[in-house]
GROMACS .gro file of C-alpha atoms in nm:
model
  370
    1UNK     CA    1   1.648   5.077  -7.397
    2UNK     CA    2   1.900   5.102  -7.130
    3UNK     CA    3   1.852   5.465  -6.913
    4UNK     CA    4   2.158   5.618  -7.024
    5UNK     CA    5   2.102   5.540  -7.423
    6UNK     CA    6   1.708   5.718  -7.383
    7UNK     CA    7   1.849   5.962  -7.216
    8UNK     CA    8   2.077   6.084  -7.507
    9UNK     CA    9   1.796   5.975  -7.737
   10UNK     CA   10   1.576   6.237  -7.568
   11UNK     CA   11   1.851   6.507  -7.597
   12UNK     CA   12   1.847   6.427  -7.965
   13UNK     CA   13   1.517   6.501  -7.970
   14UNK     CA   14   1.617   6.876  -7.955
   15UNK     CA   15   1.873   6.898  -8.153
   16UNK     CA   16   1.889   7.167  -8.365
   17UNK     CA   17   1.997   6.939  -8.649
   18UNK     CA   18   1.692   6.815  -8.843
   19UNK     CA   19   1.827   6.475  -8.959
   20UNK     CA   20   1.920   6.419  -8.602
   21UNK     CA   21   1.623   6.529  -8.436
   22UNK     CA   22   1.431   6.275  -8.711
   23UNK     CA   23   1.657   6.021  -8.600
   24UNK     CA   24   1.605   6.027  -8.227
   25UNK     CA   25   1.231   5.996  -8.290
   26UNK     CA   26   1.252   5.718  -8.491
   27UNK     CA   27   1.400   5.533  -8.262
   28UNK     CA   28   1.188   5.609  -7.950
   29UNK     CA   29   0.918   5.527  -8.201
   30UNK     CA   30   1.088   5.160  -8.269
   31UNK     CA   31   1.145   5.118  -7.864
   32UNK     CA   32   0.748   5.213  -7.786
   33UNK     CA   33   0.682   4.864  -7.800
   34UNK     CA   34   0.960   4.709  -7.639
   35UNK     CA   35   0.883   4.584  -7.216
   36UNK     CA   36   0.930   4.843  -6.980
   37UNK     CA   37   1.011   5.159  -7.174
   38UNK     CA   38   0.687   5.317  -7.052
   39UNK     CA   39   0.889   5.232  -6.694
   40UNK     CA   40   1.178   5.424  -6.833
   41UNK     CA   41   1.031   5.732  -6.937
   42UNK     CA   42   0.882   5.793  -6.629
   43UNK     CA   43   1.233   5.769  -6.451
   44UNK     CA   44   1.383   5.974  -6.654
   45UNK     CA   45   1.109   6.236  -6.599
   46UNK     CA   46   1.132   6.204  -6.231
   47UNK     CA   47   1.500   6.190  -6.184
   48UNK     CA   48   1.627   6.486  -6.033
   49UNK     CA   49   1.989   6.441  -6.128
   50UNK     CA   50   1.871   6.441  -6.538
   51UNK     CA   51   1.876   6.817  -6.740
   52UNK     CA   52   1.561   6.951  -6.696
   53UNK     CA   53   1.514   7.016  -7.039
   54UNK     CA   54   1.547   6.627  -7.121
   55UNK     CA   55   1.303   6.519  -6.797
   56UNK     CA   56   1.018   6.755  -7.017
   57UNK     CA   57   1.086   6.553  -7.300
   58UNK     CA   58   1.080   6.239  -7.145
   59UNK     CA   59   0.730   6.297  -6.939
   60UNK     CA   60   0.588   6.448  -7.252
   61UNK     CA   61   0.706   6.096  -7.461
   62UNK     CA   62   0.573   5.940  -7.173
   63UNK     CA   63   0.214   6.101  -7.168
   64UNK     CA   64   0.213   6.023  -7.522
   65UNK     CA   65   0.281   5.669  -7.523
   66UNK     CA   66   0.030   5.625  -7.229
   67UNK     CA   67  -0.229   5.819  -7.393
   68UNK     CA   68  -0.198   5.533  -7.648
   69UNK     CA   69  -0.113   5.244  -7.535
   70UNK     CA   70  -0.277   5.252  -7.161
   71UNK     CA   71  -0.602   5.147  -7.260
   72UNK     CA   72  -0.663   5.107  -7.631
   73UNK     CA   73  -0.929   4.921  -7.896
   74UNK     CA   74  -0.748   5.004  -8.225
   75UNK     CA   75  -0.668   4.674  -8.343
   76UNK     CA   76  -0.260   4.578  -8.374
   77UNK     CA   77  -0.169   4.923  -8.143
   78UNK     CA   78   0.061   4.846  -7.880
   79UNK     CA   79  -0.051   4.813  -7.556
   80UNK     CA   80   0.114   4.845  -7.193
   81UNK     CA   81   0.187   4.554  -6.989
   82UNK     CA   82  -0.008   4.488  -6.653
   83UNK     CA   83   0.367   4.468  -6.560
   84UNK     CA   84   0.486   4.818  -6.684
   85UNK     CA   85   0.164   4.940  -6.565
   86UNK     CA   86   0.173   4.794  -6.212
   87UNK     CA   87   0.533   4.971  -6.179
   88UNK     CA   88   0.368   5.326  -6.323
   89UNK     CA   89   0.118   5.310  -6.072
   90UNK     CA   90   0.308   5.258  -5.828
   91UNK     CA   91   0.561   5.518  -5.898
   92UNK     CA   92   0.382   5.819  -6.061
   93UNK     CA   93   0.235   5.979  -5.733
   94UNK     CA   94   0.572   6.059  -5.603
   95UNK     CA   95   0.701   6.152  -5.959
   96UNK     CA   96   0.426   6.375  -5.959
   97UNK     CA   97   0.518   6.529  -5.638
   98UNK     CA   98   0.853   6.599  -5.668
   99UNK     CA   99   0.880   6.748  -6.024
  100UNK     CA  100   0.884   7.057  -6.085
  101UNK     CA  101   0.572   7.233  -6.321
  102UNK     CA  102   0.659   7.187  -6.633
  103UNK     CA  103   0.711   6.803  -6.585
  104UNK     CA  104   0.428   6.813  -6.378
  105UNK     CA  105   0.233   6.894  -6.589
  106UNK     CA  106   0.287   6.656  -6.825
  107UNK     CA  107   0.308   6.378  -6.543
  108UNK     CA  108  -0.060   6.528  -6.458
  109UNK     CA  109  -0.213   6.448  -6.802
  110UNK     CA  110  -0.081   6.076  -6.729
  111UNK     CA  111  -0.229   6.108  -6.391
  112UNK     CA  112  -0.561   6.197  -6.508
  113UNK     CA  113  -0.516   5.894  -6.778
  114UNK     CA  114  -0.497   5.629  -6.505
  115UNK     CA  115  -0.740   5.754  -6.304
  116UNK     CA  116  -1.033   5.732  -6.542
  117UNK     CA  117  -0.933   5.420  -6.658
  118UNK     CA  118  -0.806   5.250  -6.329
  119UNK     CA  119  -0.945   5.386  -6.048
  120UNK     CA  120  -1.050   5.261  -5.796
  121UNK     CA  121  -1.073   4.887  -5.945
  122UNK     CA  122  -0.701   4.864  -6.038
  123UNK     CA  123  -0.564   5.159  -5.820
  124UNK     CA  124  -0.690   5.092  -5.472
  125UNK     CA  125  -0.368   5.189  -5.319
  126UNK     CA  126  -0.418   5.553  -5.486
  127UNK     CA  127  -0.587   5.680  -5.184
  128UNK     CA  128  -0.377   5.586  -4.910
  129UNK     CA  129  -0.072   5.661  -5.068
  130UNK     CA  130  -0.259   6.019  -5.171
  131UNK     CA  131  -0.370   6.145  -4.777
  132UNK     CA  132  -0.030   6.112  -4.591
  133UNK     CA  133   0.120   6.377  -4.867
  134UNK     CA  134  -0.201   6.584  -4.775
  135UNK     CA  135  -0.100   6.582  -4.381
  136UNK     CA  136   0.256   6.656  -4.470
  137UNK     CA  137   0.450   6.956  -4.353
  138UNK     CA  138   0.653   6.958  -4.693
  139UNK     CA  139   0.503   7.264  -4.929
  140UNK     CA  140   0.561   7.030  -5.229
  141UNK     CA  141   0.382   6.734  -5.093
  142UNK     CA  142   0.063   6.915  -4.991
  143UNK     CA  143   0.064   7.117  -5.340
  144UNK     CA  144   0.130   6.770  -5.497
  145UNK     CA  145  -0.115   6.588  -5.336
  146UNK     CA  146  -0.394   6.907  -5.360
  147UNK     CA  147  -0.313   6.886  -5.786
  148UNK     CA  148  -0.336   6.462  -5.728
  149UNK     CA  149  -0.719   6.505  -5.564
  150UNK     CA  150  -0.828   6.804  -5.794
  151UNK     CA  151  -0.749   6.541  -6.066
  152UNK     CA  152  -0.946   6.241  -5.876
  153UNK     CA  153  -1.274   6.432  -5.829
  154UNK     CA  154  -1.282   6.562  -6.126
  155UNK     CA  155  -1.306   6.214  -6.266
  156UNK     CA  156  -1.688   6.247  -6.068
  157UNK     CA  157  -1.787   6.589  -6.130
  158UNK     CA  158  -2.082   6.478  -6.377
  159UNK     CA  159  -2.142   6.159  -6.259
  160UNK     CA  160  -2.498   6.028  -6.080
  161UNK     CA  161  -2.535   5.956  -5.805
  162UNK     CA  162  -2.448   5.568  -5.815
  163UNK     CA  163  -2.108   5.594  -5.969
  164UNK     CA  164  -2.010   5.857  -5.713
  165UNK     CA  165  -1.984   5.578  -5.464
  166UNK     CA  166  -1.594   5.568  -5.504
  167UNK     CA  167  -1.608   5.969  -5.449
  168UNK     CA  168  -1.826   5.983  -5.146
  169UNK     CA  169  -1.606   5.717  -4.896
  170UNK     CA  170  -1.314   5.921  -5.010
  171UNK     CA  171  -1.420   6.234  -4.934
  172UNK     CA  172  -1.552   6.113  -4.589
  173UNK     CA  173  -1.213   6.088  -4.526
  174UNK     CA  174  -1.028   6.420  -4.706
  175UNK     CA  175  -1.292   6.706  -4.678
  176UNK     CA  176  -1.158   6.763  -4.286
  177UNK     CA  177  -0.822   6.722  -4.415
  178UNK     CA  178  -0.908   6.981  -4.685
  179UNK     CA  179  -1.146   7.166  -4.441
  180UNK     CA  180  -0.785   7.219  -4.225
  181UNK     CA  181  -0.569   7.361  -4.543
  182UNK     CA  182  -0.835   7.577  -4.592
  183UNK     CA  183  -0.815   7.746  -4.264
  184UNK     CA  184  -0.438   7.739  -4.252
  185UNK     CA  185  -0.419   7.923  -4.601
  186UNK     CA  186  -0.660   8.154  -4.491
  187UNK     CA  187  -0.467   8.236  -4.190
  188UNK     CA  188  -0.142   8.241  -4.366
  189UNK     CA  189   0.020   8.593  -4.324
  190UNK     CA  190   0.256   8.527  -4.611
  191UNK     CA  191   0.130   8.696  -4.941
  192UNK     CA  192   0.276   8.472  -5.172
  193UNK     CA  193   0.154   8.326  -5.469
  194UNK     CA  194   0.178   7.992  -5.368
  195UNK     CA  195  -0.063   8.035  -5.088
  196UNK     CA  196  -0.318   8.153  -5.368
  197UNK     CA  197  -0.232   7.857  -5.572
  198UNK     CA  198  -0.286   7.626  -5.283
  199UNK     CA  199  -0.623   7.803  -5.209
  200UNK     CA  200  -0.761   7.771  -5.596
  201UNK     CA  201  -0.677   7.397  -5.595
  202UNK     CA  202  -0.897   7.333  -5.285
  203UNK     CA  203  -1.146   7.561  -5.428
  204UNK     CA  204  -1.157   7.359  -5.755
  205UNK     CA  205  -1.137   7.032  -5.557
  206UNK     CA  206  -1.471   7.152  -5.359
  207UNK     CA  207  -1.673   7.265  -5.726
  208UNK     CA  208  -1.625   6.894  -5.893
  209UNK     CA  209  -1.681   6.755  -5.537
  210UNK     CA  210  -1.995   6.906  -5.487
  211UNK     CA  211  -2.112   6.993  -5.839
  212UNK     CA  212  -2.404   6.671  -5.862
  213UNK     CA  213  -2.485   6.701  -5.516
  214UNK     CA  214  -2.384   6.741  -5.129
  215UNK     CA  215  -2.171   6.489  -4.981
  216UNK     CA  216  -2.243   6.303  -4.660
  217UNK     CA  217  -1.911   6.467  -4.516
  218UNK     CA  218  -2.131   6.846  -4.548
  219UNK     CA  219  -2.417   6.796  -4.427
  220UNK     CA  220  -2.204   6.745  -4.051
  221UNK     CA  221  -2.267   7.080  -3.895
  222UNK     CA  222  -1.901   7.101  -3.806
  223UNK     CA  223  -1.802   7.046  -4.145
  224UNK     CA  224  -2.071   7.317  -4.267
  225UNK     CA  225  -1.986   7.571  -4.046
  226UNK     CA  226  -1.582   7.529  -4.116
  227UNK     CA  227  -1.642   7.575  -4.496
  228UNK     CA  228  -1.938   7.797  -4.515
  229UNK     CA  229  -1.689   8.056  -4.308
  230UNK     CA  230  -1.429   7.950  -4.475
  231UNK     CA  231  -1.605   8.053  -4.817
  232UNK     CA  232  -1.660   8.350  -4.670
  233UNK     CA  233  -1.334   8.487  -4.596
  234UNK     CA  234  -1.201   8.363  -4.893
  235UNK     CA  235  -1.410   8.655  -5.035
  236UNK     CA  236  -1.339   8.898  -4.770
  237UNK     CA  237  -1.012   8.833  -4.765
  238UNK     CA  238  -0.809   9.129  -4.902
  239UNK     CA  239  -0.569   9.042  -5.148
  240UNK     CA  240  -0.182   9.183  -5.180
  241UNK     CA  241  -0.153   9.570  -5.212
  242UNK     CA  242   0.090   9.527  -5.565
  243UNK     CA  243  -0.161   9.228  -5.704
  244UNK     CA  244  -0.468   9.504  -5.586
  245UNK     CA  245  -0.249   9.772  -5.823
  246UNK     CA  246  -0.244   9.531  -6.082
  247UNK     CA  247  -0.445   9.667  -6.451
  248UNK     CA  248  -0.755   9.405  -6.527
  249UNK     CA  249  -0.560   9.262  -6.770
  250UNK     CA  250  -0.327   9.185  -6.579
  251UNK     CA  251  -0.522   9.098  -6.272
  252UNK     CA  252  -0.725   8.818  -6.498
  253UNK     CA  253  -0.429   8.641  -6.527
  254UNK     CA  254  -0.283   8.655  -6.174
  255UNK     CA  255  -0.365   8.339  -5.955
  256UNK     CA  256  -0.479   8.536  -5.642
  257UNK     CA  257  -0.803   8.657  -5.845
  258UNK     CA  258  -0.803   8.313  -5.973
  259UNK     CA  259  -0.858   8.202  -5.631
  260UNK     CA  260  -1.112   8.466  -5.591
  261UNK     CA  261  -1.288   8.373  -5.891
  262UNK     CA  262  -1.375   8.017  -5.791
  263UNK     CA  263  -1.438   8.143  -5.457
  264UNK     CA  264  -1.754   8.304  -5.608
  265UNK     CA  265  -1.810   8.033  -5.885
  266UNK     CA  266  -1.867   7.867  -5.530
  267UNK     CA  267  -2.083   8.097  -5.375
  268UNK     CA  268  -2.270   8.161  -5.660
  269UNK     CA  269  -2.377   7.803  -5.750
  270UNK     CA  270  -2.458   7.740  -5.373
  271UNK     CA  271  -2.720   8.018  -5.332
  272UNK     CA  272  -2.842   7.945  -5.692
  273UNK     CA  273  -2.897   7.573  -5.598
  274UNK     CA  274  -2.935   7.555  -5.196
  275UNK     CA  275  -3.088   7.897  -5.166
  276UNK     CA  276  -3.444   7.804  -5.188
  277UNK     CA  277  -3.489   7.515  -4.951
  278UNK     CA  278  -3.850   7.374  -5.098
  279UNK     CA  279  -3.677   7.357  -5.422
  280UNK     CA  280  -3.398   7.109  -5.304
  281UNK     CA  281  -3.447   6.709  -5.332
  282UNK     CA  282  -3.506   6.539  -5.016
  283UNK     CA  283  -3.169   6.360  -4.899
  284UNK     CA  284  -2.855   6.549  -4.880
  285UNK     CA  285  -2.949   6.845  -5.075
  286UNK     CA  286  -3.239   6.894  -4.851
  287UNK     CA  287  -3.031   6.863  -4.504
  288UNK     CA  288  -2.792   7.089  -4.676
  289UNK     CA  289  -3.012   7.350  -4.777
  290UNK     CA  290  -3.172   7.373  -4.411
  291UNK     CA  291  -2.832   7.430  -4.245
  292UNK     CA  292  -2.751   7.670  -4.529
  293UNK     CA  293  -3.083   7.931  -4.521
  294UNK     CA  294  -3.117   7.867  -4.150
  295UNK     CA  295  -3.076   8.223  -3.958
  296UNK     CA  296  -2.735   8.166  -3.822
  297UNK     CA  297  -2.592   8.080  -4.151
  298UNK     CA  298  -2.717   8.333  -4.395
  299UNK     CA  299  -2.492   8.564  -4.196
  300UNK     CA  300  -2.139   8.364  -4.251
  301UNK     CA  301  -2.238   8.370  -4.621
  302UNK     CA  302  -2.176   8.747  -4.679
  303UNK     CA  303  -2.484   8.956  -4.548
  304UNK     CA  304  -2.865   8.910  -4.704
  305UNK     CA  305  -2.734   8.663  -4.955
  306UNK     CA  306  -2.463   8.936  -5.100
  307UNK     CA  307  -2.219   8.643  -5.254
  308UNK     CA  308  -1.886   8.847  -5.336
  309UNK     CA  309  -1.725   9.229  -5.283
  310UNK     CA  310  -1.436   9.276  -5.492
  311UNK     CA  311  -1.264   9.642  -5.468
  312UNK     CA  312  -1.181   9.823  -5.789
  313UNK     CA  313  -1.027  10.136  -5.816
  314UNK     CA  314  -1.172  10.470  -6.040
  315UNK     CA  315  -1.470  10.242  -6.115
  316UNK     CA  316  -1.829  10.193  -6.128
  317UNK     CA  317  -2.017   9.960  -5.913
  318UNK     CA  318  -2.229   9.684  -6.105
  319UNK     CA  319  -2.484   9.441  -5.945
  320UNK     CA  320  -2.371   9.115  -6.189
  321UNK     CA  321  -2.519   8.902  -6.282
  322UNK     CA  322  -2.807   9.134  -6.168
  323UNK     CA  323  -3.128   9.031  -6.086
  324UNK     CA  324  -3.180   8.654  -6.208
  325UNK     CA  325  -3.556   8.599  -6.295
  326UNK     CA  326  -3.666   8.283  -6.059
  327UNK     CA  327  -3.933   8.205  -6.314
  328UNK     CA  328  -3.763   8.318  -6.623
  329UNK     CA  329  -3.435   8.308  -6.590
  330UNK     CA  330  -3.317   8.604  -6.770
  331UNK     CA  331  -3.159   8.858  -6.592
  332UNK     CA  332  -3.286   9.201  -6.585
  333UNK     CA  333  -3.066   9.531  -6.689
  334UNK     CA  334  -2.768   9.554  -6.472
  335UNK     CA  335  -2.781   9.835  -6.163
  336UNK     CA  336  -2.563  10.095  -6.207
  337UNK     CA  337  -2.482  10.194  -5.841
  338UNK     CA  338  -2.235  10.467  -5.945
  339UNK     CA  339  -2.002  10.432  -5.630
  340UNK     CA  340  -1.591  10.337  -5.644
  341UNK     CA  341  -1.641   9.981  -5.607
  342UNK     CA  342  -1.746   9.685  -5.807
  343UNK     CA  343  -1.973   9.430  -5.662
  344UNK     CA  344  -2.102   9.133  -5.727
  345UNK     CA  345  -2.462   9.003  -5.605
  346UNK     CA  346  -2.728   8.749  -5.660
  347UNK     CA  347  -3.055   8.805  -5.623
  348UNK     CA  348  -3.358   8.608  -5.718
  349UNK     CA  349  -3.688   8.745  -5.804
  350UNK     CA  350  -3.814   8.563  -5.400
  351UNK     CA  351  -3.562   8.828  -5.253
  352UNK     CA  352  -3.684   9.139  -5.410
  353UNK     CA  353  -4.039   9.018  -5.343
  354UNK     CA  354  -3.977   8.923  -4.964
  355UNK     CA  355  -3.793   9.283  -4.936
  356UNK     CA  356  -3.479   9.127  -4.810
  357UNK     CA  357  -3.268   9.263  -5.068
  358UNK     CA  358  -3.293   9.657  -5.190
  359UNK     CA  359  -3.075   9.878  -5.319
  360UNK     CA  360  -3.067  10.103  -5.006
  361UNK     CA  361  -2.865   9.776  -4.858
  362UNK     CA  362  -2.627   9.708  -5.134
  363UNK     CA  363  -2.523  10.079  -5.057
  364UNK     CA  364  -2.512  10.043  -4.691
  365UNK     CA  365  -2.283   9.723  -4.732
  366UNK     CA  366  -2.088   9.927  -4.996
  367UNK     CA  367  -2.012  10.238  -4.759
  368UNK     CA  368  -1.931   9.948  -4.440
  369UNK     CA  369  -1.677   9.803  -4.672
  370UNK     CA  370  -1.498  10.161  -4.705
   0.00000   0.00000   0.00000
C-alpha cells in the first residue's frame, strides 16, 4: 500500500462513522500480508510531517502486526520478511528517538519485541548505533537512548549467569557512560520533570542490570565509588518545594518520587544482598560485597546502614520495613518514633546484635536532618 493511501486508511480508522471505521480495518487487515507494509507503518509512525493522531495509529498497527508476525509458530500466520525486518531494524532506533510519547510508546513495545527475539544474533549493530545517542548533547537522544537500554537489560534481568554474556560486554562499555548521566542529573540545578525522568530510567537500567549479580564493570573501585555516592545523593537529594507540597496521592504518582522510589528499591536490595559479606558467593558478589561493607564505604551509603530519609510533613516517623529477622525473615512490629518525619531503614537482626544500629541513632540522624 502506497504511503499516502495507508495514511488515509489510518485516518479512517477513527472515523466516527462505524461502517467506515470497519472498512479501514478491513483493509489494513487484507494489506498485513502484503511485502513491506510492516516498513510502512513504521514510516508513517515516525514521520514528523504526518497528524499526530494518525502516527499513534500507525505505530499501534505496527506493534500489532509485529507482535504477530515477527516471530511466530501458528501454522499458515503471516510472517515478516528477513527483508522488511532488516529495514525495521535498521530504522526503529531513530523512530524511537524522535517520536514523541505516545508513539513512543508504542514504538517501545516493538522495541522490546526485537530485542528478545533478535538480539544480539540478528541485531549486532543495536549497540553501536545505541551509545553515540547516549553521549549526545540532544535531550531527546539521551532520553531515547536511556528508554532503548532500560529495554535491553531488561531482556537479562532473570537470566543466569551464562546467558548474561551478551549483557556483561555491553555494560563494560555503558555503565561509565551511565555512571556520567548520573552525576550530571544529580548536579542539574533545573527542577524539571524531565531530569527526574532521566534519573528513574538509569535507576531502572541499574536494578535489571544488577538484579542476578554484580557486573565486572562494579567491582572497579572507580566505578563503585561513582555509583555508591551517586546512590546516595539520589536519596539525599531534596526534591522541588511544589512536588514536596504535593498530598500522597498525588506524590505516588509524580515521577520525582518515582525516582526516589527506585533509588531505595536500590539501596534496599544492595544491603539486603551485599550487606553481609560471608554470605556472598565468591566471584563478583564477593569483591563487591568487600568494597561495599569496607569502612570507607558504609559511610557514602547513608550512615550505619540507614538506606533512605524521605521528609513528610504533620507525620509520624516509621522504621519500614522494620527490623527484618536474619534467621526468620519476618519483620518485627514497626517503631513508632513519633517525630515529623518519615524514615525508612533496614536493619538485620546482625545490626541490633553488634549494637551498630539503636534507636538513640535513628533519632540523632532524624534531628541532623532538621
Amino acid at each position: 500500500m502506497e504511503l499516502q493511501q495507508l495514511c488515509t486508511t489510518l485516518g479512517g480508522c477513527m472515523s466516527s462513522d462505524q461502517a467506515q471505521r470497519v472498512a479501514a480495518e478491513q483493509i489494513l487487515k487484507q494489506h498485513e500480508p502484503m511485502k513491506g507494509q510492516v516498513v510502512h507503518l513504521l514510516l508513517v509512525a515516525a514521520q514528523e510531517t504526518v497528524d499526530p493522531a494518525v502516527r499513534q495509529v500507525a505505530s499501534i498497527s505496527f506493534k500489532n502486526l509485529v507482535k504477530r508476525s515477527w516471530e511466530t509458530e501458528v501454522e499458515g500466520e503471516h510472517h515478516i520478511t528477513e527483508e522488511d525486518k532488516t529495514v525495521v531494524r535498521e530504522n526503529l532506533l531513530e523512530s524511537m528517538i524522535r517520536a514523541p510519547h505516545s508513539v513512543q510508546v508504542q514504538l517501545g513495545e516493538v522495541f522490546k519485541s526485537v530485542v528478545y527475539n533478535d538480539f544480539p544474533e540478528k541485531w549486532p549493530q543495536l549497540l553501536p548505533s545505541l551509545y553515540p545517542n547516549l553521549v549526545s548533547q540532544e535531550r531527546n537522544r539521551v532520553h531515547g537512548a536511556l528508554y532503548a537500554l532500560r529495554i535491553l537489560t531488561r531482556k537479562y534481568e532473570f537470566r543466569d549467569e551464562e546467558e548474561r554474556a551478551p549483557l556483561t560486554e555491553m555494560l563494560n562499555h555503558v555503565f561509565p557512560v551511565l555512571l556520567h548521566i548520573f552525576q550530571a542529573l544529580l548536579a542539574s540545578p533545573e527542577g524539571t520533570p524531565d531530569v527526574a525522568e532521566y534519573m528513574k530510567l538509569v535507576c531502572k537500567t541499574f536494578w535489571s542490570a544488577t538484579y542476578m549479580g554484580i557486573p565486572d564493570i562494579l567491582t572497579q573501585q572507580e566505578q563503585f565509588v561513582g555509583w555508591m555516592t551517586c546512590l546516595h545523593s539520589a536519596v539525599t537529594k531534596p526534591v522541588p518545594a511544589d512536588v514536596a507540597a504535593l498530598g500522597p496521592e498525588d506524590a505516588k504518582s509524580h515521577v520525582y518520587w518515582k525516582a526516589k522510589k527506585w533509588v531505595l528499591h536500590i539501596t534496599f536490595r544492595l544491603f539486603n544482598r551485599y550487606g553481609i559479606n560471608k554470605r556472598c558467593k565468591d566471584g563478583n558478589d564477593k569483591a563487591f560485597s568487600t568494597m561495599y561493607t569496607g569502612g570507607a564505604m558504609h559511610l557514602v551509603l547513608l550512615q550505619k546502614k540507614i538506606m533512605s530519609i524521605s521528609f513528610c510533613n504533620n507525620t509520624k516517623c516509621m522504621v519500614a520495613p522494620c527490623i527484618k529477622s536474619a534467621s526468620a525473615g519476618k519483620p518485627q512490629k514497626k517503631l513508632d518514633l513519633k517525630v515529623p518525619v518519615a524514615i525508612a531503614i533496614i536493619l538485620t537482626r546482625e545490626d541490633l546484635r553488634s549494637g551498630d544500629i539503636t534507636k538513640d541513632l535513628v533519632l540523632g540522624v532524624v534531628a541532623e536532618q532538621h
